[in-house]
Amino acid sequence: MTDAAQRARDLRRRIDHHLHCYHVLDAPEISDAEYDALYDELVRLEAEHPELVVSESPTQRVGAAPQAGFRSVRHRQAMLSLDKTTDETGIADWMARTRRTLGEGSGVSFTCEPKIDGVAVALIYEQGRLVQAATRGDGETGEDVTANVRTIHSVPLILAGDGIPERFEVRGEVYMSHADFERYNLRARESAGKTLVNPRNGAAGSLRQLDPRLTAERPLSMFCYSLGWVEGDWQPLTHMEVLATLKKWRLRINPHVEEVTDAAACMEYLHRLQSARDGLGYDIDGAVIKVNALSQQAALGALSRTPRWALAFKFPAEEATTTVLAVDFQVGRTGAITPVARLEPVFVGGVTVSNATLHNMDEVARLELHVGDAVMIRRAGDVIPQVMAVIASRRPPQAVPVALPDRCPVCGSPVEREGEEAVARCTGGVNICAAQRKEGLKHFASRRAMDIEGLGDKLIDVLVEEGHVRRAADLYGLSAQTLAALPRLAEKSAANLVQAIDRSRETTLNRFLFALGIRDVGEATALGLARHFGTLDGLMAADQEALERVPDVGPVVASRILTWFAAEENRDAVAALRAAGVHWPESAPQAEAPQPLSGQTWVLTGTLTTMTRDEAKARLQSLGAKVAGSVSAKTHTVVAGAEAGSKLAKAEALGVRVIDETAFLAFLESTEA
Ligand code: IVH
């Protein structure tokens, strides 16, 4: 072998190894730049010596020319679908039936794994080389998508390891990760291109591109989940063994596969999977439960379309289509006007949904939404329902485009959009607009502000509507009799509420500042201001420059604070609250406080029990630290609360210092001395 041939082979091996580390194991061993250098060298070498180019070279993943159409592929073994259930009884019944069919006494164990929401693909490897990839199609006949599947970096073009049979088929799911989906849509929006509706459609569309170069621009991934047929010497005994062996050969296997022996353990797995669902980074629509022993799978066999040895457990669908009956405009605390779609009620994500937020008018424009449109909505986890896309082909002729009203729907004041801002606002302010008044009071009473227990949203609406309360200070003048006279409030609750209002008089400066509802002054900024100035009078006397010296306060926030306190009605409102007895301990200003963490970047992850994430952030910022959202090699310390996930894992992988909440509290205390 020539030196060049030797070097090309060496480079191919090393590049394949690093692709495997990065895309399959999620554990890169070299930097992107080092990888690029290897890849570029191979490209150069192959350009100089075209005879060295082989089809499994990593440079040949996107080599193929556009096709006129896809060749049909007849599956040697039909690709079946799965029988499904949505409840515990379904699983227990299926397990019992399986045991009965196999004969009582024969031990049966099962496996559980995520049901990936993508596109099923069958790969054929011949002498360890990927020779064909086909879609499921109708189960009997699919399409040859080899050129496209070759662009998927987690699919090895060549396998590595011992005992690889002469020819075999492996099956799995090709999908688009959330990160790749977001990245693709971000770029599509920037270039005014067409966005993908969801990752599943992204995967399906990408796989069916006739030009593999376009597929390569929409990165896909693949998890392998079962064996098709085998020619040659390999007789695995169990599903678990199949997966472990495929993994050894470099095929990508989902890490959440577990063996269970009964329905209770299976349910426990499903609960864990459901809570992990939002953090997986890809869509799953349930789990697949399989009989582990392949001999038992064979004995159970299949019905016409579904095998008897597997069962899908479907989570409630997170997407549904419905009709937009109307679009209303809600007015928030700062006057921000949010369009809300009123929907034909539809069951999605486990609940009946009849409203979905549209965020702002830019979003309405992006969707080209009309009242009367059929829309695809999504409700995932506890996230508020979103309108994902309009199904334009189903638009009725009488559909009306959605327009921003030029007057506030609540108070009739003019609506304005500041410059390029996406948000439109009612210009009425709290004195004129009842909606802003109500929302401001709800914020004031909320748990993280003045924390008035029992003063819920509905009650505030009534108090404002009946004229009992105009501004926050009025809450402190409410009597138990007044409250008890309101509909739906019993005497006992009225008395409790008066007590809760009374208790809220004793507060802290940061809670009070947050409760005022100054635009852009969140919990973290409020805490920063309180620590910096120590007293309300100190803050109120500060000018723009003094405000900008507070950690995390920039020119915009500083001017919002100035403007807010410059308004007479706001100063009156504050004075009235103080006159009503609202008070807090004042302290010396900390303007010259030392900044021991200056130059350091900290990351907060998981749940803290003694403070909110925003409070922790403000404390760190007041000590001079930058608080970042993601972990990198430059991170100084990661504070890991309960149930910390991928950020903790990444910190550990990078060798970044990690402390738990106890150590964090001890550290904060030590800085207070
Ligand atoms: S095993 C006989 N395992 O679900 C079929 N399927 O409704 C055996 N799917 O078309 C399939 N994740 O594309 C299996 N971990 C998994 C899966 C999975 C997703 C898909 C598969 C199939 C569909 C069946």
CSV table of C-alpha atoms in Angstrom, one decimal, residues 3 27 149 154 175 199 234 370 387 477 487 602 642:
chain,number,residue,atom,x,y,z
A,3,ASP,CA,1.9,6.1,1.8
A,27,ALA,CA,-18.9,12.1,24.1
A,149,VAL,CA,-29.6,8.0,5.1
A,154,SER,CA,-25.2,8.7,13.6
A,175,TYR,CA,-35.9,11.5,13.6
A,199,PRO,CA,-39.7,17.5,14.0
A,234,TRP,CA,-25.2,-14.7,14.7
A,370,HIS,CA,-57.4,34.0,9.8
A,387,VAL,CA,-50.7,27.4,17.6
A,477,GLY,CA,-58.2,49.0,54.0
A,487,PRO,CA,-70.2,36.4,46.2
A,602,TRP,CA,-21.7,30.4,37.1
A,642,ALA,CA,-32.5,18.6,42.9
